Coordinates of N, CA and C in Angstrom, one line a residue:
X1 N 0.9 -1.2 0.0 CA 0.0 0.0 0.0 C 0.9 1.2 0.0
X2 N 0.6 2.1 -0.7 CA 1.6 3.3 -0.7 C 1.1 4.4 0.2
X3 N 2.0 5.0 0.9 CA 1.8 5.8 1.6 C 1.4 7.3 1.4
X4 N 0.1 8.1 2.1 CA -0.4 9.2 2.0 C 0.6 10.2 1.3
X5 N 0.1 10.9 0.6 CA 1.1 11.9 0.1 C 1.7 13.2 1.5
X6 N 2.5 14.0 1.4 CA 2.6 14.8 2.2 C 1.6 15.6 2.6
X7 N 1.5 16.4 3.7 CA 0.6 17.6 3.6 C 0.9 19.0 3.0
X8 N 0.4 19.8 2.6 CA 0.6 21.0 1.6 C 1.0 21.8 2.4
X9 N 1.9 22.1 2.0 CA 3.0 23.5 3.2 C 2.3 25.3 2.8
X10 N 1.3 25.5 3.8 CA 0.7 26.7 3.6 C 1.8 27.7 3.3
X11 N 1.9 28.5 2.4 CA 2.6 30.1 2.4 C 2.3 31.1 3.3
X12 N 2.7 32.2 3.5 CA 2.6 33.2 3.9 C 1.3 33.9 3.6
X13 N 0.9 34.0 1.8 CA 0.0 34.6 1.4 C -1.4 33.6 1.3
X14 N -1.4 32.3 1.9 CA -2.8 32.1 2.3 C -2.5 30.4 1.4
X15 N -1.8 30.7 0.1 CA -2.0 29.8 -1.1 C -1.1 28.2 -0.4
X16 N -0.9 27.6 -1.6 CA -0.6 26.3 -0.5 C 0.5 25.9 -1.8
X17 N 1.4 25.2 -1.6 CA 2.8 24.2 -2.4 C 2.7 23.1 -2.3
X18 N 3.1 22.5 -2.9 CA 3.8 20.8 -2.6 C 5.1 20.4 -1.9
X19 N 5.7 21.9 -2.2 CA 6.9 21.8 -1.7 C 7.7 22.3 -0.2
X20 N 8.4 21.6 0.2 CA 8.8 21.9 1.4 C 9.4 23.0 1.8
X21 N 8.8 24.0 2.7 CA 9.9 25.4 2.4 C 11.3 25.0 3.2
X22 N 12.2 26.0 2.2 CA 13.6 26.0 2.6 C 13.9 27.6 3.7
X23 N 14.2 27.3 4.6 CA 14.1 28.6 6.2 C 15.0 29.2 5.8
X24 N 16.1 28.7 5.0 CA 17.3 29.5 4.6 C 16.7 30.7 3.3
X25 N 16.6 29.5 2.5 CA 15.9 30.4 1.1 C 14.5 31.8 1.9
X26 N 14.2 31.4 2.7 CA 13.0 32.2 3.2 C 13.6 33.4 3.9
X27 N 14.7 33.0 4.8 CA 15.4 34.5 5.4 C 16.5 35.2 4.7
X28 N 16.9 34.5 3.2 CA 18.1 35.3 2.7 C 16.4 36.2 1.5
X29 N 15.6 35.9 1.5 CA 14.1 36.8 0.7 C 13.7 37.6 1.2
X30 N 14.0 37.2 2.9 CA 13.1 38.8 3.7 C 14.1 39.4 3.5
X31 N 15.5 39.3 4.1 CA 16.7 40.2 3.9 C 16.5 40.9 2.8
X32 N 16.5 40.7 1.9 CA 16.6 41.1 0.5 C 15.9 42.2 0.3
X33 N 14.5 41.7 0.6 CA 13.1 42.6 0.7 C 13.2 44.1 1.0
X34 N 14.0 43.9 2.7 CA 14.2 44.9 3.5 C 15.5 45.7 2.7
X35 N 16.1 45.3 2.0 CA 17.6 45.9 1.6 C 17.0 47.0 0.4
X36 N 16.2 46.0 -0.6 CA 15.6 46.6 -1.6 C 15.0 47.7 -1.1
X37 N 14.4 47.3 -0.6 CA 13.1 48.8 0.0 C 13.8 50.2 0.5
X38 N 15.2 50.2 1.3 CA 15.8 50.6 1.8 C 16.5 51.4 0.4
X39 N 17.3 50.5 -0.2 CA 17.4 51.1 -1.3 C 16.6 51.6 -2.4
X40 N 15.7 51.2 -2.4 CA 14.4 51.7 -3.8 C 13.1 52.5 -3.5
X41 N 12.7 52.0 -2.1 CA 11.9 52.7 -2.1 C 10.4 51.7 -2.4
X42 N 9.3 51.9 -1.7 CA 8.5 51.1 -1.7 C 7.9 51.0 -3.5
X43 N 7.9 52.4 -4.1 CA 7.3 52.8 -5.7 C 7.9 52.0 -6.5
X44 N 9.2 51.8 -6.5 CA 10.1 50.9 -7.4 C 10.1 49.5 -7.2
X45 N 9.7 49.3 -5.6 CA 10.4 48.0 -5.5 C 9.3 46.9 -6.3
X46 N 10.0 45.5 -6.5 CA 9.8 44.6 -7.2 C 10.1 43.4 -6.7
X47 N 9.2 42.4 -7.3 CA 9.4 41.1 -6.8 C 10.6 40.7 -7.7
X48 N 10.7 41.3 -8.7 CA 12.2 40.3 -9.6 C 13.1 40.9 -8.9
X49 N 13.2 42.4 -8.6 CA 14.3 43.0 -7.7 C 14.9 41.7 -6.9
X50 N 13.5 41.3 -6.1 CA 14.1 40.7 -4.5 C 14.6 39.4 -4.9
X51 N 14.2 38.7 -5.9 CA 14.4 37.4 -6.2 C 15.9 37.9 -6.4
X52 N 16.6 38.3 -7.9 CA 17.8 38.9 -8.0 C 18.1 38.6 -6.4
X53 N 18.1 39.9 -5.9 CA 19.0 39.5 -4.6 C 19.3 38.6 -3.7
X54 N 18.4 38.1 -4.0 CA 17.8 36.7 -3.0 C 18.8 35.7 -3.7
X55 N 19.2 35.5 -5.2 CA 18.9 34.4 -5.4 C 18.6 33.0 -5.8
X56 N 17.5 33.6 -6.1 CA 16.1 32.7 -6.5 C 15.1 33.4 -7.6
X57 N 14.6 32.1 -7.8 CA 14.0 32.9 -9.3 C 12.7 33.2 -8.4
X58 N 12.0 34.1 -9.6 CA 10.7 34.8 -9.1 C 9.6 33.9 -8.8
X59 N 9.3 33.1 -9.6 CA 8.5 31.7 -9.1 C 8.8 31.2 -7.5
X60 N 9.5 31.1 -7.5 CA 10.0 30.8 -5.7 C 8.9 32.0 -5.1
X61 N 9.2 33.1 -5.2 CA 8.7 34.2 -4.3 C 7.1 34.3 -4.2
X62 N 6.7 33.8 -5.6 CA 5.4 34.0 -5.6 C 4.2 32.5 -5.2
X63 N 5.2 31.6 -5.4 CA 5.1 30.1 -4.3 C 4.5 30.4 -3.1
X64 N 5.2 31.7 -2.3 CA 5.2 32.0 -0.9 C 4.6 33.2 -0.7
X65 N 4.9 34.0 -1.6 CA 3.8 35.6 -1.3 C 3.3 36.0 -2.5
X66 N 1.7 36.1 -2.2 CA 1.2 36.2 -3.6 C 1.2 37.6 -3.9
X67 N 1.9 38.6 -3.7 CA 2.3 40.2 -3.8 C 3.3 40.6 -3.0
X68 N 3.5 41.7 -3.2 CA 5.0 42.6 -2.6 C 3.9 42.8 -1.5
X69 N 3.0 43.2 -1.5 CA 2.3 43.9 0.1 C 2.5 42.9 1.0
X70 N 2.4 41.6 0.6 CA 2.7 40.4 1.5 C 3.8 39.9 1.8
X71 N 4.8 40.1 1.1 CA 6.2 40.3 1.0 C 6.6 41.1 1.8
X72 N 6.8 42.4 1.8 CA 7.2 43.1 2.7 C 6.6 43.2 4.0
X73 N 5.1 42.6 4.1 CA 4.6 42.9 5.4 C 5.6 41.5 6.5
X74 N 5.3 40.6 5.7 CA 6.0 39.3 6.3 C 7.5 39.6 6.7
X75 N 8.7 40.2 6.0 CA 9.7 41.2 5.9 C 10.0 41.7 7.2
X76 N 8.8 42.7 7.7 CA 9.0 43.6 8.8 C 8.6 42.6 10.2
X77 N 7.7 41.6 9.7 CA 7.1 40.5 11.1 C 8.6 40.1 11.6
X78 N 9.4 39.9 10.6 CA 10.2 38.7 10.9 C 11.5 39.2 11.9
X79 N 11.4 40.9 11.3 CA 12.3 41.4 12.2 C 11.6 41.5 13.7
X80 N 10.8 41.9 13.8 CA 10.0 42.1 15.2 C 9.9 40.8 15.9
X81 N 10.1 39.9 15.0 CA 10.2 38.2 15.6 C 11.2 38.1 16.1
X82 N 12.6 38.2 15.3 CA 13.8 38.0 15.8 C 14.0 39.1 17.0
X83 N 14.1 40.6 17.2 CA 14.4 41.1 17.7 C 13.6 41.9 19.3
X84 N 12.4 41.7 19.2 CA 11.8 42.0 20.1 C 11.4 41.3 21.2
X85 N 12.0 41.4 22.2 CA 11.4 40.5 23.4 C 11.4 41.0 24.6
X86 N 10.7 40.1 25.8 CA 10.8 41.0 26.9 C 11.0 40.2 28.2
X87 N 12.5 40.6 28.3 CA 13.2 40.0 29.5 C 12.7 39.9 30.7
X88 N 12.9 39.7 31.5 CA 12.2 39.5 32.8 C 13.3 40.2 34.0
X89 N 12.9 41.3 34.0 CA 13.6 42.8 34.7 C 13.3 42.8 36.4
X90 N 12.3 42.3 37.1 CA 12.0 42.1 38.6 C 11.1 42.7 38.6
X91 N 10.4 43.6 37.7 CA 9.4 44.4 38.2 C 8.5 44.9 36.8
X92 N 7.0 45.3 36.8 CA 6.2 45.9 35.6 C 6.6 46.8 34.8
X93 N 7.4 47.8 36.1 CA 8.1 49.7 35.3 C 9.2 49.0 34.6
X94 N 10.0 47.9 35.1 CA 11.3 47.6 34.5 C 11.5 46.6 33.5
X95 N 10.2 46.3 33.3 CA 9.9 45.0 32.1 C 9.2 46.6 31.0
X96 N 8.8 46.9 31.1 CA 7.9 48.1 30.7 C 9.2 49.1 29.8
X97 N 10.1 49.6 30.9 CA 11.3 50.0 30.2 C 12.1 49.5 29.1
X98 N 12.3 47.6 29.3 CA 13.1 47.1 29.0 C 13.1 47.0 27.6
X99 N 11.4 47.0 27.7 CA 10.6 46.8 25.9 C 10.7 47.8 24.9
X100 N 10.6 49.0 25.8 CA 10.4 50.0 25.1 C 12.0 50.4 24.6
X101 N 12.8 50.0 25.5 CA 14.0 50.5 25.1 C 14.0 49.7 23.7
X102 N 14.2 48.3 23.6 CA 14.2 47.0 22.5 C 13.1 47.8 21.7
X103 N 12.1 48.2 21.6 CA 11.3 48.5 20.2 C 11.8 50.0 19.6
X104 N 12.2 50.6 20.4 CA 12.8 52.0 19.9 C 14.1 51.6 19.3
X105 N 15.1 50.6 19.7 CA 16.1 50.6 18.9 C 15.9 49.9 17.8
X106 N 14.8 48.7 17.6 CA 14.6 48.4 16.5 C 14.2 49.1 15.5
X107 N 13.4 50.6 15.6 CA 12.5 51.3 15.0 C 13.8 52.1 14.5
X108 N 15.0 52.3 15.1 CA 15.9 53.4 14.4 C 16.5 52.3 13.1
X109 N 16.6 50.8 13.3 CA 17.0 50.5 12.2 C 16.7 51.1 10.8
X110 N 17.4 51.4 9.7 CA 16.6 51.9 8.5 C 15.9 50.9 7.8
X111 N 16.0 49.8 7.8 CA 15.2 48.8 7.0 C 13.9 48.2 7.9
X112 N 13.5 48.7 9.0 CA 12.6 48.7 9.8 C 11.6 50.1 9.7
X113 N 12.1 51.1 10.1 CA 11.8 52.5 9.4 C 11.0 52.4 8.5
X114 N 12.1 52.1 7.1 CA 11.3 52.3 6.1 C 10.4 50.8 5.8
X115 N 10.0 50.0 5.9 CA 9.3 49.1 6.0 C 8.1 49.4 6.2
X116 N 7.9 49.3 7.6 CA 7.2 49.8 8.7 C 6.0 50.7 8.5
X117 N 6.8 51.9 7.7 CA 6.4 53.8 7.5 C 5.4 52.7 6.2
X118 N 6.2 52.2 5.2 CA 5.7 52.3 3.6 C 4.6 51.5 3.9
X119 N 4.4 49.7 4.6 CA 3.3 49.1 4.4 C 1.7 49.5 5.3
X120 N 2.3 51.3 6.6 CA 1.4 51.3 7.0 C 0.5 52.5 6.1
X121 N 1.7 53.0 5.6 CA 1.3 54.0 5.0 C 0.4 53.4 3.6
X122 N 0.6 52.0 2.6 CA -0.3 51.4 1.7 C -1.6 51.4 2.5
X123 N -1.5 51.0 3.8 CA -2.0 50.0 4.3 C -3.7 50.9 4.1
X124 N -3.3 52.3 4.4 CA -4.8 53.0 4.4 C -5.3 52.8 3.3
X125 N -4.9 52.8 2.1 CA -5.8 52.0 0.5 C -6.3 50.9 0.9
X126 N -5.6 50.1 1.4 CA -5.4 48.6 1.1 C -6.0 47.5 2.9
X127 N -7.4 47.1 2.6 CA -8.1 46.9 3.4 C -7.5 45.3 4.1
X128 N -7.2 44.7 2.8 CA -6.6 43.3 3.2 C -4.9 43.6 3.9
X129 N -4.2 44.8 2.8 CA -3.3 44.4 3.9 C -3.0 44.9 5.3
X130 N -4.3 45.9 5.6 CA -4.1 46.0 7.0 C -4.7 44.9 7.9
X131 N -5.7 44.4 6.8 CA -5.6 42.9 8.2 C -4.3 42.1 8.2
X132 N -3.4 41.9 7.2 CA -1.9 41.5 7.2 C -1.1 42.0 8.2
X133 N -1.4 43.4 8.3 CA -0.3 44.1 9.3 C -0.7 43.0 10.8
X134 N -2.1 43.0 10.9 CA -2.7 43.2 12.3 C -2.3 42.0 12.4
X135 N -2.5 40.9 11.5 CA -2.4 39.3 12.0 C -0.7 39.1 12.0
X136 N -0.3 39.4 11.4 CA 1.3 39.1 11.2 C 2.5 39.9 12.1
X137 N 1.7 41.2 12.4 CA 2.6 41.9 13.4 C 2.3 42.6 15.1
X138 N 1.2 42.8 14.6 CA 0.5 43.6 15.9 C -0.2 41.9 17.0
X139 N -0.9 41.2 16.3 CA -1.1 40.5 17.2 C -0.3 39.3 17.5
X140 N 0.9 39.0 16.8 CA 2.1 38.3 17.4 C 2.5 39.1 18.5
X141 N 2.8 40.6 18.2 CA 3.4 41.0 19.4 C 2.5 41.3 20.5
X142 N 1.6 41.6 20.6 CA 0.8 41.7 21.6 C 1.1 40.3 22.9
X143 N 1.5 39.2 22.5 CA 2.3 38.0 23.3 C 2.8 39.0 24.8
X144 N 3.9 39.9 23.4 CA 4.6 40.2 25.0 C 4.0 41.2 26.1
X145 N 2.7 41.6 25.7 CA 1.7 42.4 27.0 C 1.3 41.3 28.1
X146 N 0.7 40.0 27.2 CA 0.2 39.3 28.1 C 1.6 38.3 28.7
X147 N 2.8 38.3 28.2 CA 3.9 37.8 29.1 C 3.9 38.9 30.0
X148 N 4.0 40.1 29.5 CA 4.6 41.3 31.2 C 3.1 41.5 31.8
X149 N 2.2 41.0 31.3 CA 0.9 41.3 32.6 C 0.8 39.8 33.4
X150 N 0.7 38.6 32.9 CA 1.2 37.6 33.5 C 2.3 38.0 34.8
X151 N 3.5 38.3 34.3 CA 4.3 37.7 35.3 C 4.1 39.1 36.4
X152 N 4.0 40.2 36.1 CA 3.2 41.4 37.1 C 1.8 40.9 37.9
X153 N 1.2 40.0 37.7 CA 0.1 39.6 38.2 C 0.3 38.5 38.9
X154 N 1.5 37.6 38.5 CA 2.0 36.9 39.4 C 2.9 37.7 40.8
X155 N 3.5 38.5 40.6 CA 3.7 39.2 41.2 C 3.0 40.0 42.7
X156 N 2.3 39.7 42.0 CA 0.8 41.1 42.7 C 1.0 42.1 42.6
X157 N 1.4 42.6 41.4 CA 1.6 44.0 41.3 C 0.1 44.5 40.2
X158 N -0.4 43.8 39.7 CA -1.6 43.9 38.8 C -2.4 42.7 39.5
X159 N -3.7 43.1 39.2 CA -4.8 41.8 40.0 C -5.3 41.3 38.6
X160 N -5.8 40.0 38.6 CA -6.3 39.4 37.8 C -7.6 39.3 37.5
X161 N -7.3 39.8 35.9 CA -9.2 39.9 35.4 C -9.6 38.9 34.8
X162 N -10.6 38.1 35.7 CA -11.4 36.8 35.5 C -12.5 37.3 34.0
X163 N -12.9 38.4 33.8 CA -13.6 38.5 32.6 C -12.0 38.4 31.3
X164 N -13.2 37.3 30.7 CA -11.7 37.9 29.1 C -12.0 38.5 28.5
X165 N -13.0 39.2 28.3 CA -13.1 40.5 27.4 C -12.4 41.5 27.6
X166 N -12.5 42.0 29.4 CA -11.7 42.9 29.6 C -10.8 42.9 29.8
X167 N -9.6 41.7 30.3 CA -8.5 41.2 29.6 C -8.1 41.6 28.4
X168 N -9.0 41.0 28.0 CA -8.7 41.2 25.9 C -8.7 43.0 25.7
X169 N -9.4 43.6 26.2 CA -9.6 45.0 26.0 C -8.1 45.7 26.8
X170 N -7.7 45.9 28.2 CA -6.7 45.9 29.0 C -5.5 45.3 28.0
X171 N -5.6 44.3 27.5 CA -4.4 44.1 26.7 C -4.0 45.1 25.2
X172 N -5.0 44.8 24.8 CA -5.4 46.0 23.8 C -4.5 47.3 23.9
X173 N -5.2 48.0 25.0 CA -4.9 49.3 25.3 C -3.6 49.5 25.6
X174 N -2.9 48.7 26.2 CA -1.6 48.0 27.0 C -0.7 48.8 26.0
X175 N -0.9 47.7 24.7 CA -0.1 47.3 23.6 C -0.5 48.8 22.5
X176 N -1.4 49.4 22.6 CA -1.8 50.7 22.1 C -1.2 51.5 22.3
X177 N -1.1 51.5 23.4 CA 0.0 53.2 24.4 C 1.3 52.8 24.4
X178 N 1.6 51.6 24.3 CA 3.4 51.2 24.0 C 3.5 51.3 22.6
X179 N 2.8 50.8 21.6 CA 3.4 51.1 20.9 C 2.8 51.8 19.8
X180 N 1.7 53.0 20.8 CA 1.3 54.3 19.7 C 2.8 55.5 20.1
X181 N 3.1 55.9 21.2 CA 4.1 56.4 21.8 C 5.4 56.1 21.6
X182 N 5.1 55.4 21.3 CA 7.3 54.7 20.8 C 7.0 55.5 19.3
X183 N 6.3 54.7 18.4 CA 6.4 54.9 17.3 C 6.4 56.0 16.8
X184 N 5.2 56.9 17.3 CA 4.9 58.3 17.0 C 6.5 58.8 17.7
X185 N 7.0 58.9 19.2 CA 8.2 59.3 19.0 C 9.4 59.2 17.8
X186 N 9.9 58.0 17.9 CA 10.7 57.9 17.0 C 10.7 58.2 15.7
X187 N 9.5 57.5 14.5 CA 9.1 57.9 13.1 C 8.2 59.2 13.2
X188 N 7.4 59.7 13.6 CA 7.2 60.8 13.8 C 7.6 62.0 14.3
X189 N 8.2 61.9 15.5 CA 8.5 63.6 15.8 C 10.2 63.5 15.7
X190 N 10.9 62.1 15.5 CA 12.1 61.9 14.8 C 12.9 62.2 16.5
X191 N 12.2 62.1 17.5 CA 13.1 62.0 18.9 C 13.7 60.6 19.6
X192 N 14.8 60.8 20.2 CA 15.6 59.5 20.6 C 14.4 59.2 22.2
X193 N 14.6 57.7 22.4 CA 14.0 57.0 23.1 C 15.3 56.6 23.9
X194 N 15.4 57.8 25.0 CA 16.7 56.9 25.8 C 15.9 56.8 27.8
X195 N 17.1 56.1 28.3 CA 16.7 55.6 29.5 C 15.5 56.3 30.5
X196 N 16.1 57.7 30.2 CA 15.1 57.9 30.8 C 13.8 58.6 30.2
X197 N 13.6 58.9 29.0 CA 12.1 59.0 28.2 C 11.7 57.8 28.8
X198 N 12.3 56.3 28.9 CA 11.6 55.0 28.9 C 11.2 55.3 30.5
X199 N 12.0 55.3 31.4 CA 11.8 55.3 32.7 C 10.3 56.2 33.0
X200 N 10.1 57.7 31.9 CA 9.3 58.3 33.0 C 8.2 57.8 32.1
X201 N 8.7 57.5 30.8 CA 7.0 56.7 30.0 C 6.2 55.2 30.9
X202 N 7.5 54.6 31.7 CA 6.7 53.4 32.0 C 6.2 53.6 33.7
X203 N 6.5 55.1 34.1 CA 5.7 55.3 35.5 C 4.5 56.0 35.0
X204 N 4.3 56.4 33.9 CA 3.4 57.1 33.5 C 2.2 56.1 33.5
X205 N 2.8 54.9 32.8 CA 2.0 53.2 32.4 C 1.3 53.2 33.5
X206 N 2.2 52.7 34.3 CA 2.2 51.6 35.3 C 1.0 52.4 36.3
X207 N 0.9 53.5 36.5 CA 0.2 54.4 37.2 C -1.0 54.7 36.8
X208 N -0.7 54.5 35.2 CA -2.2 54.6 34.8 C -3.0 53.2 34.9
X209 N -1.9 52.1 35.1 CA -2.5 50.8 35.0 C -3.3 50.5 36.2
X210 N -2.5 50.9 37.4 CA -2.9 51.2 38.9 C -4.4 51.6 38.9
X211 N -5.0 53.1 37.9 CA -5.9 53.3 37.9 C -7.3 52.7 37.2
X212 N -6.7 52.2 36.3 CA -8.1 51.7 35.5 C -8.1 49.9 36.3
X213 N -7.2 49.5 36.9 CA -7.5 48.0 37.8 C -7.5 48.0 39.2
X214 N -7.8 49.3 39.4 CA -7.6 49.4 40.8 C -6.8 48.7 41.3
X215 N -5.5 48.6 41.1 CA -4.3 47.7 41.8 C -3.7 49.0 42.8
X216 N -2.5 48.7 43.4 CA -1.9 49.3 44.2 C -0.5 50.2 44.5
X217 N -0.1 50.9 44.5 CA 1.4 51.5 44.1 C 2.2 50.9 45.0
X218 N 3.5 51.2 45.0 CA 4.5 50.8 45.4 C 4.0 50.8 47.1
X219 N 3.9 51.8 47.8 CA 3.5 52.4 48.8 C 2.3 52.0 49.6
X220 N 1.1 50.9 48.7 CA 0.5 50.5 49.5 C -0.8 51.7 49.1
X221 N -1.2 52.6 48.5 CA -1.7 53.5 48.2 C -3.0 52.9 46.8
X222 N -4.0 52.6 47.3 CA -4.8 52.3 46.4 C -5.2 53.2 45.4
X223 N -5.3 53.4 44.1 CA -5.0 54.1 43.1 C -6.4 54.3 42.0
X224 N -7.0 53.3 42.9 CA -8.2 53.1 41.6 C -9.5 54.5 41.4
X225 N -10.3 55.0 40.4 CA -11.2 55.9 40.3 C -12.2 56.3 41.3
X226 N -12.5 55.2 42.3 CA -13.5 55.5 42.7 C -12.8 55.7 44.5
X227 N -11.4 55.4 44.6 CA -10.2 55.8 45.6 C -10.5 54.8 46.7
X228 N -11.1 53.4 46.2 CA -11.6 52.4 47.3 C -11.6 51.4 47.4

């Protein structure tokens, strides 16, 4: 009896192969992506560009992303995959810091920059690829809200919300103010994110967090809206 054929190795862009992807061939494509872009410019750039550099012929690329929007969006995921994370500092202000420091330096990279700027900047035309942005980058990273609200709630420095909605909402907003505020600093008003912008951004957090979960400050000082 011959055995079941393999299973179909989904792409990036939704479509499916026969073939097994190669992790090398996949990260010398995003490199590429991000180099092109950097160099050309989102208006110029091309999928035969990236293959060229890559490589690989263009059939490879489009195996895996069925357009440059998906291409580059996948590109900038991968940096935020490799480089973003969040250590475990002893405390919420200092996990809070730690991140902010790590996404601000990632954001000065120029092939993050401009990445970043161009697919969010399509992204207002382009309905599908802001749900690309959302599923490939924003709600990967959102992980590391619910790692630093976890281990702060293990802590008892945050109390735990048995509703998941407002969980899900609380995390939301978490991940909104970190990273509407990093970003708008850096690519928008073009200001450095050093120790201590991060330090007085994450008492700013942490005190707002105090208020909307009625948790407690350092001091023992209940903090919540209704002061009870």
């Amino acid at each position: 009896m011959s055995s079941a054929p393999p299973p179909a190795h989904h792409r990036p862009g939704g479509g499916r192969t026969g073939r097994p992807r190669d992790p090398a061939a996949d990260r010398a494509i995003l490199h590429a992506t991000r180099t092109a872009l950097v160099e050309l410019g989102w208006g110029k750039l091309t999928m035969g560009d990236v293959a060229a550099r890559a490589g690989v012929a263009k059939t490879t690329l489009y195996r895996r992303w069925a357009s440059k929007n998906e291409l580059v969006v996948d590109a900038v995921a991968a940096l935020f995959d490799e480089h973003l994370e969040l250590p475990d500092r002893g405390s919420l202000q200092a996990d809070i810091e730690g991140v902010v420091l790590r996404f601000a330096a990632l954001l000065e990279r120029p092939e993050t920059k401009t990445a970043l700027m161009a697919v969010v900047a399509e992204s207002t035309r382009d309905d599908a690829l802001r749900d690309r942005i959302r599923s490939a980058i924003v709600d990967r990273q959102k992980s590391l809200v619910l790692l630093g609200r976890e281990r702060a709630q293990a802590r008892g420095e945050l109390p735990r919300e048995d509703d998941p909605e407002v969980a899900a909402r609380t995390a939301d907003l978490i991940f909104d103010v970190i990273a509407g505020a990093v970003v708008h600093r850096t690519l928008v008003s073009a200001e450095s994110v050093d120790e201590e912008w991060a330090r007085t951004f994450a008492g700013v957090l942490v005190g707002g967090l105090g208020s909307a979960t009625g948790a407690q400050t350092p001091d023992g000082l209940n903090i919540s809206p209704s002061g009870v």
